[in-house]
Amino acid sequence: MSLSSSARRLRSTARRLKRALEAERIAFWRSRPVRPDQVLYESFAGNGMLCNPEAIFRHLLTDSAYAHMKHVWALSDEDAIARFRAEFAGDARVSFVRRGSASYRQSLAVSGWLVNNATFPSWFGKRPGQVYLNTWHGTPLKLMGFDMPAGAVQSANTLRNFLMSDYLLAANPFMAQTMYEGAYRLTNVYPGTLIEEGYPRIDRQRLDPAAETAVRAELEGSGVLLGGKPIVLFAPTWRGSSFDDPEDNIDELAAQLAGLQAGVGDDYAVVLKTHQIVHAHASARPELARSLAPNSIPSNVLLGAAAGLVTDYSSIFFDYLATGRPLAFFTPDADLYSSGRGTYMPLDTLPGPVADDAAETGRALRGLLDGGEPHPQYASWRERFTPFDDGGATARVVDIVFGGAREGYRTRPTAHDGRKRLMVYLGGMKPNGITTSALNLLGAIDHTRYDVTALLPKRRLSTDPLTQARIPAEVRQVFRIGGMNGSKAVHLRRRVDDWRGSPRTPGAEPWHEALWTAEWMRVFGGARFDWVADFSGYGPLWTSLLLHSPAADEKGPAAKRAIWMHNEMASDRERTVNGKARMKRSLGAVFAMYSEYDQLVSVSHQLTELNRIELAEYAPADRFRTVRNFPDVEHVTLGARRPLSELLESDGTAEGIEASAPAWYEGLQEDEGDLRWFVTVGRLSPEKNHARLIRSFLAVHAVHPEARLLIVGGGPLRADLQQQIDEAGASDVAFLTGALRNPYALLAASDCFVLSSLYEGQPMVLIEAAICELPIVSTSFGSVYGALPEGSIRIVEQDDDALAAGMLAFLEGDVPPASLDTAAYRADVMAEFEALLQD
């Protein structure tokens, strides 16, 4: 082993040990009592004492009613830490922890009160006895949450934090309705309280002359040259979409600052206030540093000292409306920004002049500062977006959150529109039949009647973006990010139980119940659903998690629980790959939890009977139900119309096709009707029995040399199957294409569909082949009968010769194209699904 390889292994081991130690510390502190008199504050991931948390902190610190409370700030910025120490060194009630440190994890685990304007880390789960106020950091002009392109993934931790919070603070009704209830889909599922009492940070804008003088002195002390001039604050937005990947556009920012200063003239001093995440980049450039406001001055204090404001899409301008002073909008990339990130209001309706040139923007603002007519939209926007910012917002928020006040205050629950709340775990979202069936189900549900949440894993490369894009826009996506809390000893005990096939059921033992209840809170917060379903049915972790949806209590009844069975599950458990029954233990653990589910759902009537008989020891017979798979007719037909050439593009495959055109593609392109193409689609795994299909095809090809075979799919047996083809000398007539994102183009280009499976659930691919109007030959297994109308499939025995005979029958014209009344079929399947929900 090379030195570099050894070093990498040592580093990897060290990282694992460090994570294990951190997990143990978190588990220990989560086992300690919650401290009811301790408040933990965090702003912008520790970048300073800032925003609404700072305003609330300072109020509590000076309010005698809360003199007994301890205050802990999570900080990561070294300058912020130095300022903190200088200001609070003599106050024993106030301390700080470095964000991400062991002390931070301790404080987050035991503090009774949590106040954040962004998000806590993915490992955090709110404990019983903790009260969490999330204030967020501004009324949005930019699209947020699910309204953003690819917003579901980017918003995963934000949504998780919101669902855990007890209180969400909205500066105005627009923010409550558009951002919280709309963009983050909190309607129907958020159990906490919305507060609409104005924004505490806006209270900080009310400066008396002494306070304004102090702000100017601090600016000049940091190197900003004011020269006694009024301040024009330039506060551009952050251009990124994820705090982990800020865009460094410092050169452009320097040019914009110079142009703006030229536009407003020498009578005003332009001061630059960057987003927290950009500040470090800007401070390193001398031409920006001499105008750059330090992070030590809160944004709203700067707003209070500014005679005018220039921004672009930053929510800071909503706060500034409360001052009644003029503002202007500098939007050099308006078209690009609107088409990329997007905004809630058209830019030409903003409450100030809008320009794409910095100097022009400065001149427009100068006109307003010198006594020009106020902008016609200003008054209405001020009334709409700062209606409650009268200087008393902080006191009212403290009364509500810390004092428990309700009467006479503007608080409310989120809207509930009466739809039944469904939550479905979709599985790993790999390119397979279960994923296709899950997406088709989500597309078939009537979203005007049902509020649907999809639960997905979030790990590197876990979900293909184009596959995820097929999730309907109406569906709320919740991602399980990070890992479970709990000590390694507890998790070892859990895994041993799963390994033995005897996982604990809900309520069986306190340690087990506490572990899973905490995980539900970490993933879903306090959200409740009326019906939850494990649509995968193969992973004991997910099966157990759904069993711990909230029990019946004063907040509502327990959810009905369903789990899907996509195959003859007893056979699946015994299935071997390369001599190993890889699912024996995991499915054993899943089977042991069947008794706790209300509905065990198979995907065909024949499969329901098989599973009811073979799994009788695990659940009563009346819990076994049938809901056949929904076909997505439009998706299949559109895919079938796409040109084959798209299959060669890098984004057109699930596993990828070689840069040069493969032989099967060339063969299809050159075929002038002389060849006959058999096709099958499915995972290359033992139950599909592709080895038999190849043997049968070779017998057919010996008689009909014009026959060709396409096997579409990926899986563990690909190398074995390719070896079988090569050893038979058939690599020029039988082809493994790999898994294709759009297999329907190949179905449409082929002549006959063949299925060689030993067993299946409800083979969705048979329905898709019928939609493509292909003749179908299939081996006999339980669920093939009734999969399509009688006579649509040539069904043959589980035998090489029988399968070959069926394929020969097609070549002789004895297997007609299959047909399916898709409208009637979908209506029947929807009735089955509706019956499940009404049970």
Coordinates of N, CA and C in Angstrom, one line a residue, residues 284-383:
A284 N -11.4 42.7 1.9 CA -10.0 42.5 1.4 C -9.6 43.4 0.3
R285 N -10.5 44.2 -0.2 CA -10.2 45.1 -1.4 C -10.2 46.6 -0.9
P286 N -9.1 47.3 -1.0 CA -8.9 48.6 -0.5 C -10.0 49.6 -1.0
E287 N -10.3 49.5 -2.3 CA -11.3 50.4 -2.9 C -12.7 50.2 -2.3
L288 N -13.0 49.1 -1.7 CA -14.2 48.8 -1.1 C -14.1 49.1 0.4
A289 N -13.0 48.7 1.0 CA -12.9 48.8 2.4 C -13.1 50.2 3.0
R290 N -12.7 51.2 2.2 CA -12.9 52.6 2.7 C -14.3 53.1 2.7
S291 N -15.2 52.3 2.1 CA -16.6 52.6 2.1 C -17.4 51.5 2.8
L292 N -16.8 50.5 3.3 CA -17.5 49.3 3.7 C -17.9 49.4 5.2
A293 N -19.2 49.3 5.5 CA -19.6 49.3 6.8 C -19.2 48.1 7.6
P294 N -18.7 48.2 8.8 CA -18.3 47.0 9.5 C -19.5 46.2 10.0
N295 N -19.3 44.9 10.1 CA -20.3 44.0 10.6 C -20.8 44.4 12.1
S296 N -19.9 45.2 12.7 CA -20.3 45.5 14.1 C -21.5 46.4 14.2
I297 N -21.9 47.0 13.1 CA -23.1 47.9 13.1 C -24.2 47.1 12.5
P298 N -25.3 46.9 13.2 CA -26.4 46.1 12.6 C -27.0 46.9 11.4
S299 N -27.5 46.1 10.5 CA -28.0 46.7 9.2 C -29.1 47.8 9.6
N300 N -30.0 47.5 10.5 CA -31.1 48.4 10.7 C -30.6 49.6 11.4
V301 N -29.5 49.6 12.2 CA -29.0 50.8 12.8 C -28.4 51.7 11.7
L302 N -27.7 51.0 10.7 CA -27.3 51.8 9.5 C -28.4 52.4 8.8
L303 N -29.5 51.7 8.6 CA -30.7 52.2 7.9 C -31.2 53.5 8.7
G304 N -31.1 53.4 10.0 CA -31.6 54.6 10.8 C -30.7 55.8 10.6
A305 N -29.5 55.6 10.3 CA -28.5 56.7 10.1 C -28.5 57.2 8.6
A306 N -29.1 56.5 7.7 CA -29.0 56.8 6.3 C -30.1 57.7 5.8
A307 N -29.7 58.7 5.0 CA -30.6 59.7 4.4 C -31.3 59.1 3.2
G308 N -30.7 58.1 2.6 CA -31.3 57.4 1.5 C -30.7 56.0 1.3
L309 N -31.4 55.2 0.5 CA -31.0 53.8 0.4 C -31.0 53.5 -1.1
V310 N -29.9 52.7 -1.5 CA -29.9 52.1 -2.9 C -29.7 50.6 -2.7
T311 N -30.6 49.8 -3.2 CA -30.5 48.4 -3.2 C -30.9 47.8 -4.5
D312 N -31.0 46.5 -4.6 CA -31.5 45.9 -5.8 C -32.7 45.0 -5.5
Y313 N -32.4 43.8 -5.0 CA -33.4 42.8 -4.7 C -33.4 42.5 -3.2
S314 N -32.6 43.2 -2.5 CA -32.5 42.8 -1.0 C -33.7 43.2 -0.3
S315 N -34.1 42.4 0.7 CA -35.3 42.6 1.5 C -35.1 43.8 2.4
I316 N -33.9 44.3 2.5 CA -33.6 45.4 3.4 C -34.5 46.6 3.1
F317 N -34.9 46.8 1.8 CA -35.7 48.0 1.5 C -37.0 48.0 2.1
F318 N -37.6 46.8 2.4 CA -38.9 46.7 3.1 C -38.7 47.4 4.5
D319 N -37.6 47.1 5.2 CA -37.4 47.7 6.5 C -37.3 49.2 6.4
Y320 N -36.6 49.6 5.3 CA -36.3 51.1 5.2 C -37.6 51.9 4.9
L321 N -38.6 51.2 4.4 CA -39.9 51.9 4.2 C -40.4 52.5 5.5
A322 N -40.1 51.9 6.6 CA -40.6 52.4 7.9 C -40.1 53.8 8.2
T323 N -38.9 54.2 7.6 CA -38.4 55.5 7.9 C -39.1 56.6 7.2
G324 N -39.7 56.3 6.1 CA -40.3 57.3 5.2 C -39.3 58.0 4.3
R325 N -38.1 57.6 4.3 CA -37.1 58.3 3.5 C -36.9 57.6 2.1
P326 N -36.3 58.3 1.2 CA -36.4 57.8 -0.2 C -35.4 56.7 -0.5
L327 N -35.7 55.9 -1.5 CA -34.9 54.8 -1.9 C -34.9 54.6 -3.4
A328 N -33.9 54.0 -3.9 CA -33.8 53.7 -5.4 C -33.3 52.3 -5.6
F329 N -33.6 51.8 -6.8 CA -33.2 50.4 -7.1 C -32.3 50.3 -8.2
F330 N -31.1 49.7 -8.0 CA -30.1 49.5 -9.0 C -30.1 48.1 -9.4
T331 N -30.6 47.8 -10.7 CA -30.9 46.4 -11.1 C -30.2 46.2 -12.5
P332 N -28.9 46.0 -12.5 CA -28.2 45.9 -13.8 C -28.5 44.6 -14.5
D333 N -28.9 43.6 -13.7 CA -29.1 42.2 -14.3 C -30.6 41.8 -14.1
A334 N -31.5 42.8 -14.2 CA -32.9 42.5 -13.9 C -33.5 41.4 -14.7
D335 N -33.2 41.3 -16.0 CA -33.8 40.3 -16.9 C -33.2 38.9 -16.5
L336 N -31.9 38.9 -16.3 CA -31.3 37.6 -15.9 C -31.7 37.1 -14.5
Y337 N -31.9 38.1 -13.6 CA -32.3 37.7 -12.2 C -33.7 37.3 -12.2
S338 N -34.6 38.0 -12.9 CA -36.0 37.6 -13.0 C -36.2 36.2 -13.6
S339 N -35.4 35.9 -14.6 CA -35.6 34.6 -15.3 C -34.9 33.5 -14.5
G340 N -33.9 33.9 -13.7 CA -33.2 32.9 -12.9 C -33.8 32.7 -11.5
R341 N -33.5 33.5 -10.6 CA -34.1 33.4 -9.2 C -35.5 33.9 -9.2
G342 N -35.8 35.0 -9.8 CA -37.2 35.5 -9.9 C -37.6 36.4 -8.7
T343 N -38.6 37.2 -8.9 CA -39.1 38.1 -7.8 C -40.6 37.9 -7.7
Y344 N -41.1 38.3 -6.5 CA -42.6 38.2 -6.3 C -43.4 39.4 -6.9
M345 N -42.7 40.5 -7.1 CA -43.4 41.7 -7.7 C -42.6 42.1 -8.9
P346 N -43.2 42.6 -9.9 CA -42.5 43.1 -11.1 C -41.6 44.3 -10.6
L347 N -40.4 44.4 -11.2 CA -39.5 45.4 -10.7 C -40.0 46.8 -11.1
D348 N -40.9 46.9 -12.1 CA -41.3 48.3 -12.5 C -42.4 48.8 -11.5
T349 N -42.8 48.0 -10.5 CA -43.8 48.4 -9.5 C -43.2 48.7 -8.2
L350 N -41.8 48.7 -8.1 CA -41.2 49.0 -6.8 C -41.4 50.4 -6.4
P351 N -41.2 50.7 -5.1 CA -41.5 52.0 -4.6 C -40.4 53.0 -4.7
G352 N -39.7 53.1 -5.8 CA -38.6 54.0 -6.0 C -38.2 53.9 -7.4
P353 N -37.4 54.8 -7.9 CA -36.9 54.7 -9.3 C -36.0 53.5 -9.5
V354 N -36.1 52.9 -10.7 CA -35.4 51.7 -11.0 C -34.5 52.0 -12.2
A355 N -33.2 51.6 -12.1 CA -32.3 51.8 -13.2 C -31.3 50.7 -13.3
D356 N -30.7 50.5 -14.5 CA -29.7 49.5 -14.6 C -28.3 50.1 -14.7
D357 N -28.1 51.4 -14.5 CA -26.8 52.0 -14.5 C -26.6 52.7 -13.1
A358 N -25.4 52.5 -12.5 CA -25.2 52.9 -11.2 C -25.3 54.4 -11.1
A359 N -24.6 55.1 -12.0 CA -24.7 56.6 -11.9 C -26.1 57.1 -12.1
E360 N -26.8 56.5 -13.0 CA -28.2 57.0 -13.2 C -29.0 56.7 -12.0
T361 N -28.8 55.6 -11.3 CA -29.5 55.3 -10.1 C -29.2 56.4 -9.0
G362 N -27.9 56.7 -8.9 CA -27.5 57.8 -8.0 C -28.1 59.1 -8.2
R363 N -28.2 59.5 -9.5 CA -28.8 60.8 -9.8 C -30.3 60.8 -9.5
A364 N -31.0 59.6 -9.8 CA -32.4 59.6 -9.4 C -32.7 59.7 -7.9
L365 N -31.8 59.1 -7.1 CA -32.0 59.2 -5.7 C -31.6 60.6 -5.2
R366 N -30.6 61.2 -5.8 CA -30.3 62.6 -5.5 C -31.4 63.5 -5.7
G367 N -32.2 63.3 -6.8 CA -33.4 64.1 -7.0 C -34.4 64.0 -5.9
L368 N -34.6 62.8 -5.3 CA -35.6 62.6 -4.2 C -35.0 63.2 -2.9
L369 N -33.7 63.1 -2.7 CA -33.1 63.6 -1.5 C -33.1 65.1 -1.5
D370 N -33.1 65.7 -2.7 CA -33.1 67.2 -2.8 C -34.5 67.8 -2.8
G371 N -35.5 66.9 -2.4 CA -36.9 67.5 -2.3 C -37.8 67.2 -3.5
G372 N -37.5 66.2 -4.3 CA -38.3 65.9 -5.4 C -39.6 65.2 -4.9
E373 N -40.6 65.1 -5.8 CA -41.9 64.4 -5.5 C -41.6 63.0 -5.1
P374 N -42.2 62.5 -4.0 CA -42.1 61.1 -3.6 C -42.6 60.2 -4.7
H375 N -42.0 59.0 -4.7 CA -42.4 58.0 -5.7 C -43.8 57.6 -5.5
P376 N -44.6 57.5 -6.6 CA -46.1 57.3 -6.4 C -46.4 56.0 -5.7
Q377 N -45.5 55.0 -5.7 CA -45.8 53.7 -5.1 C -45.4 53.7 -3.6
Y378 N -44.7 54.7 -3.2 CA -44.0 54.6 -1.9 C -45.0 54.5 -0.7
A379 N -46.0 55.3 -0.7 CA -47.0 55.3 0.4 C -47.7 54.0 0.6
S380 N -48.2 53.4 -0.6 CA -48.9 52.2 -0.5 C -48.1 51.0 -0.1
W381 N -46.8 51.0 -0.5 CA -45.9 49.9 -0.1 C -45.6 50.1 1.4
R382 N -45.4 51.3 1.8 CA -45.1 51.5 3.3 C -46.3 51.0 4.1
E383 N -47.5 51.3 3.7 CA -48.6 50.8 4.5 C -48.8 49.3 4.4

